[in-house]
């Protein structure tokens, strides 16, 4: 209870005491104490994080009768909930996750995690992977709400278009480690006698063997040795499969298979493919591939004696089956050659149809073990991957005598750091190919030039498409993009034809493949290529508004707002502008139609795909939109009937953030989450007439001080009216002076209604935590001009801060700054331009744009030059072209002006901003005798990943700001530091 609350109520009590007798006084006091006890709320502290809840996975049944969702805590055990659309909870499964609803809505299947504490204890005990606690399986029958649980489950699958069967794979059985029952004395004596007899027999055998050596020579010791010739290394390294069970959900009949390594279920649920391993203890056993007919319950072994099987795939009807397999190599072979196998009903076994010697596969290439095997929608085409045969590793010298180095060459298509980062992916790189059943040959569709081939009509199209930047990737180092060629690919012959030589942008093929849409960022226009007429032309010319980002402020060409999808039969394509959806004629003849008309009201319409199998938009489809209003940041769910060209559910926005929109497959029932800053995201169901709230997470929030969020507008020093979000503490008093922390990263006004759970921070400011503890937090938008990001930060952050100070409720001597990454750089820049702030916190900042320009983003291997020339850092030139701008925008060259105490977080495994930027910042500030501290979390990324480190930095951040903005005592890490000799022994969090 704050001071004002107490003062006001004391005055009320004194007034009452003057006119009441003793009994009445006692009664009033009891009532007051009770009410005060209920009214008093606590500020958030660091102990609340683990139990704070969030919604996880969300599903809605096909008939719309119920939903399945999880409520998770930040650390601990979550709950899976099955709830009726009318709000009645049916089932709660502790630790349930990964749920599936069967096609007929009769069953829900999910996995169940082990207890969090159980897993934690196993980790502490450093148990092996196979000894760790395992998942279980839960099968919930919706009609009875009965729950069946099955322990030790590795995975499960249900057919996409059938509800009859469930298939699940068990974990390896853990050996029984229970202590043996204590034997009685007589049994122990008997066992000892047996051991003694065995030892006597063993001694006699040794004497006999010694006599044989003396007469026949020492060679007899080796003559009886069993020499295995059947691949010992493969046998020793074999990972045995486990039990696979097929369960008929209605009848509960079960069918089991042993030693299963992998399996695939057909979409229609009529067939199952199984890959089994050998059994280590049985030298006669063979690894096999089995096709099991789920209707007739007949199992056919279609391939034997395999070493490995990958990418098992059925066709749409569940009749044809294909996979890659390797049968000839040992596990330690330097090269392995996989082959493509094919099976269909009527075959005795799977047939080898493609290997490195098959016609159509170039010399030096082979079937890839990493390629995706799959059939076209009709089942008439079979696709797989081919890859170059890499030379085996050089083993001519022992490893300790081999040189280890990386050779960088300026002619390389990609930097060595990019090559090394992508090495694993490149070793698995493969190119699309098609097997021609008529000619029994392979048609190569992709190659090093056409890396990704875009299939049309789900593999049955007459024309495929691809783009290529082969030989043009060097410029990406400083551009951040490449110029691409666009190709049409004939899936029958593999012949590729260039249709556009230079494209900076992206493509989107129509469903049938007749058209391909191309957006050219440099021209800011859409073009279509017609594969039948071989013509390229501009479309959407009649749309009077920009189809590219109107607010783009980086030194590059703006991106397009994008598209939704093509219409069926390629009758049209839906294109976005800033607010609306336009239906555009791909032939370029009919006028474009504005379907949504949101610009005048500032409503932005964005399509939500509620059917995961949707490939195109049907002409009579109902389109689901999330609507966002740019003026007041409100949102809505809207439904548009494409047939009537009218909204069947009007876009009526409300002061909240609506997200995660789902729709029942066979009913007009929707589920979505709704949240505000003050209310956690909860799940709702809507059936076009009534909205029902299902979840109620985080009820404990009522016990804590929270706050409010509001839009704050002011005129920046540039003259632009600007927006930001202002977070105020609960019980805000405009006559009180509050400390304030300013947090920023680009523009955030659209997050006004976002719920921000209190959680240990990976980097950014923990806004609800500080607001709960009496701080005001301000998040201003920043707009940029080319070449002056540092000045832009000053123009918007300082102008917004001073505009708030003028309101009278901000203590101008208690202001803090906090930013991470780009925001960290802005913090570093701001404290060189103003002394307004009493404390500053910069996470992963760049301080020297010259050295950072040539740095590496280790999380991708990319060089950072493109950031300064074309993207976020917004210089728009090289250091040689505009040295003045690099000096102007580098805090390093202005550090002598700094007076604000500063904490830097810069981690030694940062993959985005080079770690040495933080070191430069710290050492230069230290050289100037400025108050500065550097936190470097070992092995940590750009944003903290480890929860233990997130908790630690949350405590330190509070201590730092409380010290300088609230006058609290500073902790030891600030006053004394934590020397290396005390690392891991003392954390420096105690105050003196």
Coordinates of C-alpha atoms in Angstrom, one line a residue, residues 935 937-938 948-949 952 955-956 959 971-974 977-979 982-990:
X935 CA 29.0 -7.9 -18.4
X937 CA 28.3 -14.0 -20.4
X938 CA 30.5 -16.9 -21.3
X948 CA 20.2 -18.9 -15.6
X949 CA 22.0 -16.0 -17.3
X952 CA 21.2 -13.1 -13.5
X955 CA 18.8 -8.9 -11.1
X956 CA 21.8 -6.8 -12.1
X959 CA 20.2 -3.1 -9.1
X971 CA 25.8 -4.0 -5.0
X972 CA 29.3 -5.3 -4.8
X973 CA 29.7 -6.0 -8.5
X974 CA 29.2 -2.2 -9.0
X977 CA 33.7 -5.8 -9.0
X978 CA 34.1 -9.6 -9.1
X979 CA 37.8 -10.5 -9.7
X982 CA 36.4 -15.1 -7.3
X983 CA 34.5 -16.2 -10.4
X984 CA 32.1 -18.9 -9.5
X985 CA 32.7 -18.3 -5.8
X986 CA 31.1 -14.9 -5.4
X987 CA 28.5 -13.2 -7.6
X988 CA 28.7 -9.6 -6.3
X989 CA 25.0 -9.2 -5.9
X990 CA 25.0 -8.4 -2.2

